[in-house]
mmCIF file with all atom_site columns, C-alpha atoms in Angstrom:
data_model
loop_
_atom_site.group_PDB
_atom_site.id
_atom_site.type_symbol
_atom_site.label_atom_id
_atom_site.label_alt_id
_atom_site.label_comp_id
_atom_site.label_asym_id
_atom_site.label_entity_id
_atom_site.label_seq_id
_atom_site.pdbx_PDB_ins_code
_atom_site.Cartn_x
_atom_site.Cartn_y
_atom_site.Cartn_z
_atom_site.occupancy
_atom_site.B_iso_or_equiv
_atom_site.pdbx_formal_charge
_atom_site.auth_seq_id
_atom_site.auth_comp_id
_atom_site.auth_asym_id
_atom_site.auth_atom_id
_atom_site.pdbx_PDB_model_num
ATOM 1   C CA . MET A 1 1   ? 91.374  134.203 83.087  1.00 47.00 ? 96  MET A CA 1
ATOM 2   C CA . LEU A 1 2   ? 93.903  136.219 84.796  1.00 43.00 ? 97  LEU A CA 1
ATOM 3   C CA . ILE A 1 3   ? 93.101  134.417 88.031  1.00 45.00 ? 98  ILE A CA 1
ATOM 4   C CA . CYS A 1 4   ? 93.343  131.158 86.496  1.00 43.00 ? 99  CYS A CA 1
ATOM 5   C CA . LYS A 1 5   ? 96.959  131.972 84.822  1.00 40.00 ? 100 LYS A CA 1
ATOM 6   C CA . VAL A 1 6   ? 98.320  133.411 88.324  1.00 40.00 ? 101 VAL A CA 1
ATOM 7   C CA . LEU A 1 7   ? 96.946  129.925 89.896  1.00 41.00 ? 102 LEU A CA 1
ATOM 8   C CA . LEU A 1 8   ? 98.982  127.985 87.383  1.00 41.00 ? 103 LEU A CA 1
ATOM 9   C CA . VAL A 1 9   ? 102.104 129.882 87.908  1.00 39.00 ? 104 VAL A CA 1
ATOM 10  C CA . ILE A 1 10  ? 101.643 129.359 91.651  1.00 37.00 ? 105 ILE A CA 1
ATOM 11  C CA . SER A 1 11  ? 100.997 125.598 91.242  1.00 37.00 ? 106 SER A CA 1
ATOM 12  C CA . THR A 1 12  ? 104.018 125.354 89.028  1.00 36.00 ? 107 THR A CA 1
ATOM 13  C CA . VAL A 1 13  ? 106.366 127.241 91.371  1.00 35.00 ? 108 VAL A CA 1
ATOM 14  C CA . VAL A 1 14  ? 105.135 124.991 94.146  1.00 36.00 ? 109 VAL A CA 1
ATOM 15  C CA . VAL A 1 15  ? 106.000 121.905 92.063  1.00 37.00 ? 110 VAL A CA 1
ATOM 16  C CA . VAL A 1 16  ? 109.508 123.106 91.349  1.00 38.00 ? 111 VAL A CA 1
ATOM 17  C CA . ILE A 1 17  ? 110.250 123.922 94.873  1.00 37.00 ? 112 ILE A CA 1
ATOM 18  C CA . ALA A 1 18  ? 108.921 120.523 96.087  1.00 60.00 ? 113 ALA A CA 1
ATOM 19  C CA . GLU A 1 19  ? 111.271 118.717 93.265  1.00 65.00 ? 114 GLU A CA 1
ATOM 20  C CA . ASP A 1 20  ? 114.332 121.150 94.346  1.00 76.00 ? 115 ASP A CA 1
ATOM 21  C CA . ASP A 1 21  ? 113.860 120.118 97.879  1.00 92.00 ? 116 ASP A CA 1
ATOM 22  C CA . ILE A 1 22  ? 113.940 116.331 97.289  1.00 96.00 ? 117 ILE A CA 1
ATOM 23  C CA . SER A 1 23  ? 116.810 117.029 95.426  1.00 95.00 ? 118 SER A CA 1
ATOM 24  C CA . SER A 1 24  ? 118.749 119.101 98.076  1.00 96.00 ? 119 SER A CA 1
ATOM 25  C CA . LYS A 1 25  ? 117.732 116.421 100.670 1.00 97.00 ? 120 LYS A CA 1
ATOM 26  C CA . PHE A 1 26  ? 119.283 113.626 98.743  1.00 98.00 ? 121 PHE A CA 1
ATOM 27  C CA . HIS A 1 27  ? 122.520 115.867 98.152  1.00 97.00 ? 122 HIS A CA 1
ATOM 28  C CA . SER A 1 28  ? 122.861 116.894 101.724 1.00 97.00 ? 123 SER A CA 1
ATOM 29  C CA . PHE A 1 29  ? 122.577 113.714 103.228 1.00 98.00 ? 124 PHE A CA 1
ATOM 30  C CA . GLU A 1 30  ? 125.100 112.306 100.706 1.00 98.00 ? 125 GLU A CA 1
ATOM 31  C CA . ILE A 1 31  ? 122.747 109.633 99.153  1.00 98.00 ? 126 ILE A CA 1
ATOM 32  C CA . VAL A 1 32  ? 123.993 111.258 95.945  1.00 98.00 ? 127 VAL A CA 1
ATOM 33  C CA . PRO A 1 33  ? 126.573 110.211 95.380  1.00 97.00 ? 128 PRO A CA 1
ATOM 34  C CA . ASP A 1 34  ? 126.851 107.198 98.180  1.00 97.00 ? 129 ASP A CA 1
ATOM 35  C CA . GLY A 1 35  ? 123.779 105.332 96.810  1.00 96.00 ? 130 GLY A CA 1
ATOM 36  C CA . ILE A 1 36  ? 122.904 106.745 93.380  1.00 97.00 ? 131 ILE A CA 1
ATOM 37  C CA . SER A 1 37  ? 124.505 109.065 90.745  1.00 96.00 ? 132 SER A CA 1
ATOM 38  C CA . SER A 1 38  ? 121.420 111.696 90.755  1.00 96.00 ? 133 SER A CA 1
ATOM 39  C CA . ALA A 1 39  ? 118.542 112.406 92.727  1.00 97.00 ? 134 ALA A CA 1
ATOM 40  C CA . PRO A 1 40  ? 114.856 111.693 92.136  1.00 97.00 ? 135 PRO A CA 1
ATOM 41  C CA . GLU A 1 41  ? 112.401 114.281 91.319  1.00 95.00 ? 136 GLU A CA 1
ATOM 42  C CA . ASN A 1 42  ? 109.186 112.952 92.648  1.00 97.00 ? 137 ASN A CA 1
ATOM 43  C CA . PRO A 1 43  ? 108.218 112.044 96.189  1.00 97.00 ? 138 PRO A CA 1
ATOM 44  C CA . LEU A 1 44  ? 107.180 108.848 97.600  1.00 97.00 ? 139 LEU A CA 1
ATOM 45  C CA . GLU A 1 45  ? 104.866 108.316 100.655 1.00 98.00 ? 140 GLU A CA 1
ATOM 46  C CA . VAL A 1 46  ? 106.189 105.664 102.900 1.00 98.00 ? 141 VAL A CA 1
ATOM 47  C CA . LYS A 1 47  ? 103.773 104.699 105.602 1.00 98.00 ? 142 LYS A CA 1
ATOM 48  C CA . TYR A 1 48  ? 104.523 101.660 108.313 1.00 98.00 ? 143 TYR A CA 1
ATOM 49  C CA . PRO A 1 49  ? 101.814 99.523  110.144 1.00 98.00 ? 144 PRO A CA 1
ATOM 50  C CA . SER A 1 50  ? 103.646 101.244 113.202 1.00 98.00 ? 145 SER A CA 1
ATOM 51  C CA . ASP A 1 51  ? 102.113 104.764 111.799 1.00 98.00 ? 146 ASP A CA 1
ATOM 52  C CA . ALA A 1 52  ? 105.621 105.836 111.461 1.00 98.00 ? 147 ALA A CA 1
ATOM 53  C CA . GLU A 1 53  ? 106.496 107.635 108.002 1.00 98.00 ? 148 GLU A CA 1
ATOM 54  C CA . ALA A 1 54  ? 109.625 107.979 106.131 1.00 98.00 ? 149 ALA A CA 1
ATOM 55  C CA . ASN A 1 55  ? 110.318 111.930 105.635 1.00 98.00 ? 150 ASN A CA 1
ATOM 56  C CA . TYR A 1 56  ? 113.463 112.691 103.991 1.00 98.00 ? 151 TYR A CA 1
ATOM 57  C CA . GLY A 1 57  ? 116.187 111.843 106.638 1.00 97.00 ? 152 GLY A CA 1
ATOM 58  C CA . ASN A 1 58  ? 113.827 111.688 109.829 1.00 98.00 ? 153 ASN A CA 1
ATOM 59  C CA . GLU A 1 59  ? 115.161 109.156 112.346 1.00 98.00 ? 154 GLU A CA 1
ATOM 60  C CA . LEU A 1 60  ? 112.997 105.964 112.923 1.00 98.00 ? 155 LEU A CA 1
ATOM 61  C CA . THR A 1 61  ? 113.705 102.606 115.012 1.00 98.00 ? 156 THR A CA 1
ATOM 62  C CA . PRO A 1 62  ? 114.040 99.355  113.714 1.00 98.00 ? 157 PRO A CA 1
ATOM 63  C CA . THR A 1 63  ? 111.009 98.317  115.839 1.00 98.00 ? 158 THR A CA 1
ATOM 64  C CA . GLU A 1 64  ? 108.860 100.903 113.937 1.00 98.00 ? 159 GLU A CA 1
ATOM 65  C CA . VAL A 1 65  ? 110.104 99.579  110.624 1.00 98.00 ? 160 VAL A CA 1
ATOM 66  C CA . LYS A 1 66  ? 110.250 95.883  111.360 1.00 98.00 ? 161 LYS A CA 1
ATOM 67  C CA . ASP A 1 67  ? 106.972 95.311  108.899 1.00 98.00 ? 162 ASP A CA 1
ATOM 68  C CA . GLU A 1 68  ? 106.423 95.976  105.268 1.00 98.00 ? 163 GLU A CA 1
ATOM 69  C CA . PRO A 1 69  ? 105.459 99.678  104.590 1.00 98.00 ? 164 PRO A CA 1
ATOM 70  C CA . ILE A 1 70  ? 102.738 100.956 102.079 1.00 98.00 ? 165 ILE A CA 1
ATOM 71  C CA . VAL A 1 71  ? 104.572 102.770 99.359  1.00 98.00 ? 166 VAL A CA 1
ATOM 72  C CA . THR A 1 72  ? 102.750 105.167 97.105  1.00 97.00 ? 167 THR A CA 1
ATOM 73  C CA . TRP A 1 73  ? 103.185 107.926 94.390  1.00 97.00 ? 168 TRP A CA 1
ATOM 74  C CA . GLU A 1 74  ? 101.584 109.578 91.590  1.00 96.00 ? 169 GLU A CA 1
ATOM 75  C CA . SER A 1 75  ? 101.860 106.811 88.799  1.00 95.00 ? 170 SER A CA 1
ATOM 76  C CA . ASP A 1 76  ? 100.296 106.263 85.374  1.00 92.00 ? 171 ASP A CA 1
ATOM 77  C CA . PRO A 1 77  ? 98.277  103.057 85.741  1.00 92.00 ? 172 PRO A CA 1
ATOM 78  C CA . GLU A 1 78  ? 99.336  102.065 82.117  1.00 94.00 ? 173 GLU A CA 1
ATOM 79  C CA . ASP A 1 79  ? 103.113 102.031 83.196  1.00 97.00 ? 174 ASP A CA 1
ATOM 80  C CA . LEU A 1 80  ? 105.228 99.739  85.204  1.00 98.00 ? 175 LEU A CA 1
ATOM 81  C CA . TYR A 1 81  ? 107.663 100.312 87.885  1.00 98.00 ? 176 TYR A CA 1
ATOM 82  C CA . THR A 1 82  ? 110.392 98.886  90.137  1.00 98.00 ? 177 THR A CA 1
ATOM 83  C CA . LEU A 1 83  ? 110.745 99.518  93.782  1.00 98.00 ? 178 LEU A CA 1
ATOM 84  C CA . LEU A 1 84  ? 113.845 99.282  95.773  1.00 98.00 ? 179 LEU A CA 1
ATOM 85  C CA . LEU A 1 85  ? 114.766 100.054 99.252  1.00 98.00 ? 180 LEU A CA 1
ATOM 86  C CA . VAL A 1 86  ? 118.680 100.088 100.207 1.00 98.00 ? 181 VAL A CA 1
ATOM 87  C CA . GLY A 1 87  ? 120.627 100.311 103.240 1.00 98.00 ? 182 GLY A CA 1
ATOM 88  C CA . LEU A 1 88  ? 123.827 102.425 102.517 1.00 98.00 ? 183 LEU A CA 1
ATOM 89  C CA . ASP A 1 89  ? 125.909 102.059 105.651 1.00 97.00 ? 184 ASP A CA 1
ATOM 90  C CA . ALA A 1 90  ? 126.726 98.415  106.739 1.00 95.00 ? 185 ALA A CA 1
ATOM 91  C CA . PRO A 1 91  ? 128.422 97.791  108.796 1.00 95.00 ? 186 PRO A CA 1
ATOM 92  C CA . THR A 1 92  ? 129.363 101.549 109.490 1.00 96.00 ? 187 THR A CA 1
ATOM 93  C CA . ARG A 1 93  ? 128.927 104.732 107.425 1.00 96.00 ? 188 ARG A CA 1
ATOM 94  C CA . ALA A 1 94  ? 132.640 105.480 108.018 1.00 95.00 ? 189 ALA A CA 1
ATOM 95  C CA . GLU A 1 95  ? 133.579 101.924 106.539 1.00 95.00 ? 190 GLU A CA 1
ATOM 96  C CA . PRO A 1 96  ? 130.351 100.783 104.413 1.00 96.00 ? 191 PRO A CA 1
ATOM 97  C CA . SER A 1 97  ? 132.299 97.631  103.188 1.00 95.00 ? 192 SER A CA 1
ATOM 98  C CA . LEU A 1 98  ? 128.937 95.746  102.455 1.00 93.00 ? 193 LEU A CA 1
ATOM 99  C CA . ARG A 1 99  ? 127.085 98.830  100.599 1.00 95.00 ? 194 ARG A CA 1
ATOM 100 C CA . ALA A 1 100 ? 124.433 98.390  99.652  1.00 96.00 ? 195 ALA A CA 1
ATOM 101 C CA . ILE A 1 101 ? 122.132 96.318  101.421 1.00 97.00 ? 196 ILE A CA 1
ATOM 102 C CA . LYS A 1 102 ? 119.208 95.047  99.289  1.00 98.00 ? 197 LYS A CA 1
ATOM 103 C CA . HIS A 1 103 ? 116.214 95.332  101.825 1.00 98.00 ? 198 HIS A CA 1
ATOM 104 C CA . TRP A 1 104 ? 113.265 95.147  99.399  1.00 98.00 ? 199 TRP A CA 1
ATOM 105 C CA . LEU A 1 105 ? 113.118 94.800  95.475  1.00 98.00 ? 200 LEU A CA 1
ATOM 106 C CA . VAL A 1 106 ? 109.952 94.866  93.500  1.00 98.00 ? 201 VAL A CA 1
ATOM 107 C CA . GLY A 1 107 ? 109.730 94.775  89.698  1.00 98.00 ? 202 GLY A CA 1
ATOM 108 C CA . ASN A 1 108 ? 107.048 95.121  87.119  1.00 98.00 ? 203 ASN A CA 1
ATOM 109 C CA . ILE A 1 109 ? 104.582 97.047  89.404  1.00 98.00 ? 204 ILE A CA 1
ATOM 110 C CA . PRO A 1 110 ? 101.411 98.230  87.208  1.00 98.00 ? 205 PRO A CA 1
ATOM 111 C CA . GLY A 1 111 ? 101.007 101.731 88.432  1.00 97.00 ? 206 GLY A CA 1
ATOM 112 C CA . ASN A 1 112 ? 101.595 101.861 92.331  1.00 94.00 ? 207 ASN A CA 1
ATOM 113 C CA . ASP A 1 113 ? 99.965  98.611  92.883  1.00 96.00 ? 208 ASP A CA 1
ATOM 114 C CA . LEU A 1 114 ? 102.481 96.582  94.907  1.00 96.00 ? 209 LEU A CA 1
ATOM 115 C CA . SER A 1 115 ? 100.653 93.693  95.395  1.00 96.00 ? 210 SER A CA 1
ATOM 116 C CA . GLU A 1 116 ? 100.679 93.022  91.751  1.00 97.00 ? 211 GLU A CA 1
ATOM 117 C CA . GLY A 1 117 ? 104.357 93.563  91.386  1.00 98.00 ? 212 GLY A CA 1
ATOM 118 C CA . GLU A 1 118 ? 107.026 90.639  90.913  1.00 98.00 ? 213 GLU A CA 1
ATOM 119 C CA . THR A 1 119 ? 109.037 90.375  94.234  1.00 98.00 ? 214 THR A CA 1
ATOM 120 C CA . LEU A 1 120 ? 112.543 89.705  93.770  1.00 98.00 ? 215 LEU A CA 1
ATOM 121 C CA . ALA A 1 121 ? 113.581 90.418  97.434  1.00 98.00 ? 216 ALA A CA 1
ATOM 122 C CA . GLU A 1 122 ? 111.079 90.260  100.356 1.00 98.00 ? 217 GLU A CA 1
ATOM 123 C CA . TYR A 1 123 ? 111.159 93.058  102.686 1.00 98.00 ? 218 TYR A CA 1
ATOM 124 C CA . ILE A 1 124 ? 113.528 93.124  105.564 1.00 97.00 ? 219 ILE A CA 1
ATOM 125 C CA . GLY A 1 125 ? 113.661 95.855  107.947 1.00 97.00 ? 220 GLY A CA 1
ATOM 126 C CA . SER A 1 126 ? 116.637 98.019  109.568 1.00 98.00 ? 221 SER A CA 1
ATOM 127 C CA . GLY A 1 127 ? 119.126 95.838  111.620 1.00 96.00 ? 222 GLY A CA 1
ATOM 128 C CA . PRO A 1 128 ? 122.265 98.316  111.906 1.00 97.00 ? 223 PRO A CA 1
ATOM 129 C CA . LEU A 1 129 ? 124.705 97.081  114.673 1.00 96.00 ? 224 LEU A CA 1
ATOM 130 C CA . GLU A 1 130 ? 125.001 98.325  118.201 1.00 97.00 ? 225 GLU A CA 1
ATOM 131 C CA . ASP A 1 131 ? 127.371 101.598 118.457 1.00 96.00 ? 226 ASP A CA 1
ATOM 132 C CA . THR A 1 132 ? 127.385 102.161 114.744 1.00 97.00 ? 227 THR A CA 1
ATOM 133 C CA . GLY A 1 133 ? 125.202 105.262 114.778 1.00 97.00 ? 228 GLY A CA 1
ATOM 134 C CA . LEU A 1 134 ? 122.801 106.163 112.368 1.00 98.00 ? 229 LEU A CA 1
ATOM 135 C CA . HIS A 1 135 ? 122.262 104.266 108.843 1.00 98.00 ? 230 HIS A CA 1
ATOM 136 C CA . ARG A 1 136 ? 120.544 105.696 105.855 1.00 98.00 ? 231 ARG A CA 1
ATOM 137 C CA . TYR A 1 137 ? 117.743 103.580 104.265 1.00 98.00 ? 232 TYR A CA 1
ATOM 138 C CA . VAL A 1 138 ? 116.714 104.728 100.820 1.00 98.00 ? 233 VAL A CA 1
ATOM 139 C CA . PHE A 1 139 ? 113.655 103.955 98.806  1.00 98.00 ? 234 PHE A CA 1
ATOM 140 C CA . LEU A 1 140 ? 113.801 104.462 95.211  1.00 98.00 ? 235 LEU A CA 1
ATOM 141 C CA . VAL A 1 141 ? 111.208 104.032 92.302  1.00 98.00 ? 236 VAL A CA 1
ATOM 142 C CA . PHE A 1 142 ? 112.081 103.627 88.536  1.00 98.00 ? 237 PHE A CA 1
ATOM 143 C CA . LYS A 1 143 ? 109.720 103.797 85.813  1.00 98.00 ? 238 LYS A CA 1
ATOM 144 C CA . GLN A 1 144 ? 110.270 100.738 83.330  1.00 98.00 ? 239 GLN A CA 1
ATOM 145 C CA . PRO A 1 145 ? 110.301 102.859 79.959  1.00 97.00 ? 240 PRO A CA 1
ATOM 146 C CA . ASN A 1 146 ? 110.004 99.457  77.849  1.00 96.00 ? 241 ASN A CA 1
ATOM 147 C CA . GLY A 1 147 ? 107.373 97.705  79.280  1.00 97.00 ? 242 GLY A CA 1
ATOM 148 C CA . LYS A 1 148 ? 107.726 94.257  81.444  1.00 98.00 ? 243 LYS A CA 1
ATOM 149 C CA . ILE A 1 149 ? 111.157 93.007  82.336  1.00 98.00 ? 244 ILE A CA 1
ATOM 150 C CA . ASP A 1 150 ? 112.253 89.770  82.316  1.00 98.00 ? 245 ASP A CA 1
ATOM 151 C CA . PHE A 1 151 ? 113.890 89.304  85.959  1.00 97.00 ? 246 PHE A CA 1
ATOM 152 C CA . SER A 1 152 ? 114.605 85.643  85.515  1.00 96.00 ? 247 SER A CA 1
ATOM 153 C CA . GLU A 1 153 ? 118.772 86.377  86.020  1.00 95.00 ? 248 GLU A CA 1
ATOM 154 C CA . GLU A 1 154 ? 118.076 87.859  89.375  1.00 95.00 ? 249 GLU A CA 1
ATOM 155 C CA . GLU A 1 155 ? 118.444 85.754  92.338  1.00 93.00 ? 250 GLU A CA 1
ATOM 156 C CA . LYS A 1 156 ? 115.290 85.834  94.427  1.00 95.00 ? 251 LYS A CA 1
ATOM 157 C CA . CYS A 1 157 ? 115.768 86.865  98.204  1.00 96.00 ? 252 CYS A CA 1
ATOM 158 C CA . ALA A 1 158 ? 113.688 85.238  100.845 1.00 95.00 ? 253 ALA A CA 1
ATOM 159 C CA . LYS A 1 159 ? 113.151 86.921  103.906 1.00 93.00 ? 254 LYS A CA 1
ATOM 160 C CA . ASN A 1 160 ? 115.559 85.072  106.196 1.00 92.00 ? 255 ASN A CA 1
ATOM 161 C CA . VAL A 1 161 ? 118.185 85.048  103.473 1.00 92.00 ? 256 VAL A CA 1
ATOM 162 C CA . ILE A 1 162 ? 120.928 87.955  103.571 1.00 91.00 ? 257 ILE A CA 1
ATOM 163 C CA . LYS A 1 163 ? 123.889 86.809  101.574 1.00 91.00 ? 258 LYS A CA 1
ATOM 164 C CA . CYS A 1 164 ? 122.038 87.617  98.426  1.00 94.00 ? 259 CYS A CA 1
ATOM 165 C CA . ARG A 1 165 ? 121.545 90.933  99.413  1.00 96.00 ? 260 ARG A CA 1
ATOM 166 C CA . LEU A 1 166 ? 124.916 92.216  99.904  1.00 95.00 ? 261 LEU A CA 1
ATOM 167 C CA . SER A 1 167 ? 126.990 94.487  97.945  1.00 95.00 ? 262 SER A CA 1
ATOM 168 C CA . PHE A 1 168 ? 124.111 95.485  95.588  1.00 96.00 ? 263 PHE A CA 1
ATOM 169 C CA . SER A 1 169 ? 124.700 98.334  92.916  1.00 97.00 ? 264 SER A CA 1
ATOM 170 C CA . THR A 1 170 ? 121.717 100.381 92.430  1.00 97.00 ? 265 THR A CA 1
ATOM 171 C CA . ASN A 1 171 ? 123.343 102.041 89.332  1.00 97.00 ? 266 ASN A CA 1
ATOM 172 C CA . GLU A 1 172 ? 124.299 98.934  87.752  1.00 97.00 ? 267 GLU A CA 1
ATOM 173 C CA . PHE A 1 173 ? 121.045 97.372  88.488  1.00 98.00 ? 268 PHE A CA 1
ATOM 174 C CA . ALA A 1 174 ? 119.230 100.593 87.200  1.00 98.00 ? 269 ALA A CA 1
ATOM 175 C CA . GLY A 1 175 ? 121.421 100.457 84.124  1.00 98.00 ? 270 GLY A CA 1
ATOM 176 C CA . LYS A 1 176 ? 121.263 96.756  83.176  1.00 98.00 ? 271 LYS A CA 1
ATOM 177 C CA . TYR A 1 177 ? 117.416 97.106  82.780  1.00 98.00 ? 272 TYR A CA 1
ATOM 178 C CA . SER A 1 178 ? 117.116 100.644 81.305  1.00 98.00 ? 273 SER A CA 1
ATOM 179 C CA . LEU A 1 179 ? 115.333 101.726 84.296  1.00 98.00 ? 274 LEU A CA 1
ATOM 180 C CA . GLU A 1 180 ? 114.339 105.527 84.866  1.00 98.00 ? 275 GLU A CA 1
ATOM 181 C CA . LEU A 1 181 ? 114.816 106.954 88.218  1.00 98.00 ? 276 LEU A CA 1
ATOM 182 C CA . PHE A 1 182 ? 111.130 108.495 89.339  1.00 97.00 ? 277 PHE A CA 1
ATOM 183 C CA . GLY A 1 183 ? 110.895 108.942 92.852  1.00 98.00 ? 278 GLY A CA 1
ATOM 184 C CA . GLY A 1 184 ? 112.398 108.398 96.269  1.00 98.00 ? 279 GLY A CA 1
ATOM 185 C CA . ASN A 1 185 ? 112.327 109.012 99.854  1.00 98.00 ? 280 ASN A CA 1
ATOM 186 C CA . PHE A 1 186 ? 114.779 107.956 103.082 1.00 98.00 ? 281 PHE A CA 1
ATOM 187 C CA . TYR A 1 187 ? 114.805 107.788 106.666 1.00 98.00 ? 282 TYR A CA 1
ATOM 188 C CA . GLN A 1 188 ? 117.703 106.909 109.197 1.00 98.00 ? 283 GLN A CA 1
ATOM 189 C CA . ALA A 1 189 ? 117.780 104.346 111.956 1.00 98.00 ? 284 ALA A CA 1
ATOM 190 C CA . GLN A 1 190 ? 120.070 103.043 114.600 1.00 98.00 ? 285 GLN A CA 1
ATOM 191 C CA . PHE A 1 191 ? 120.238 100.100 116.864 1.00 98.00 ? 286 PHE A CA 1
ATOM 192 C CA . ASP A 1 192 ? 117.324 99.236  119.234 1.00 97.00 ? 287 ASP A CA 1
ATOM 193 C CA . ASP A 1 193 ? 116.422 96.081  121.010 1.00 97.00 ? 288 ASP A CA 1
ATOM 194 C CA . TYR A 1 194 ? 114.483 94.499  117.891 1.00 97.00 ? 289 TYR A CA 1
ATOM 195 C CA . VAL A 1 195 ? 117.638 94.194  116.057 1.00 97.00 ? 290 VAL A CA 1
ATOM 196 C CA . PRO A 1 196 ? 118.719 91.098  117.835 1.00 96.00 ? 291 PRO A CA 1
ATOM 197 C CA . ILE A 1 197 ? 115.515 89.414  117.087 1.00 96.00 ? 292 ILE A CA 1
ATOM 198 C CA . LEU A 1 198 ? 115.844 90.682  113.293 1.00 95.00 ? 293 LEU A CA 1
ATOM 199 C CA . HIS A 1 199 ? 119.195 89.037  112.903 1.00 94.00 ? 294 HIS A CA 1
ATOM 200 C CA . ALA A 1 200 ? 118.348 85.818  114.763 1.00 94.00 ? 295 ALA A CA 1
ATOM 201 C CA . GLN A 1 201 ? 115.935 85.158  111.666 1.00 92.00 ? 296 GLN A CA 1
ATOM 202 C CA . PHE A 1 202 ? 118.822 85.508  109.075 1.00 91.00 ? 297 PHE A CA 1
ATOM 203 C CA . GLN A 1 203 ? 120.937 82.505  107.574 1.00 75.00 ? 298 GLN A CA 1
ATOM 204 C CA . MET A 1 204 ? 123.973 84.995  108.011 1.00 53.00 ? 299 MET A CA 1
ATOM 205 C CA . GLU A 1 205 ? 123.574 87.156  111.049 1.00 39.00 ? 300 GLU A CA 1
ATOM 206 C CA . ASP A 1 206 ? 126.707 89.384  111.361 1.00 41.00 ? 301 ASP A CA 1
ATOM 207 C CA . GLU A 1 207 ? 125.478 92.117  108.622 1.00 42.00 ? 302 GLU A CA 1
ATOM 208 C CA . GLU A 1 208 ? 122.820 94.823  108.546 1.00 44.00 ? 303 GLU A CA 1
#
């Protein structure tokens, strides 16, 4: 019995430390308050087909993140979630006049089965302009406490359309649909040779 109690205490401490570490990362990279007003408590696992993984501020290349990743989290299969990926630093971190760019948005996800969710913005990878340094790309998962949401008011963003993705407010979107921030992860990226290829697919090519 004593051993079980000790293990429970250790387990609890590990969870608390992990949550604190996630929060500190979101604050140290200034994602709070640049992107959201508070930090998530739970981790997300983000793995790309290139074998690259997001890991709370590590640098990945646009080439590595060009394809839609697999995102997983500890979920309740009975609950619904919304997944969001935003870029915070377009055109530059010093002058982010287009903040934020909506790179991916999927709602009404049962558990963490993205394939069963409702895609509101198709995935696009990172496309920071040349000589603009590192840009931050943030994955956020929200719980939908009131169940399924009618997203019919939201403009659907196809993969090759950039205009409907500009100047997106995470806080306003979450407030509008009473979403509860659940988990998060993020990486950084800067220009590489894939960026012109990505931009050539857009109907507007001069933004991230």
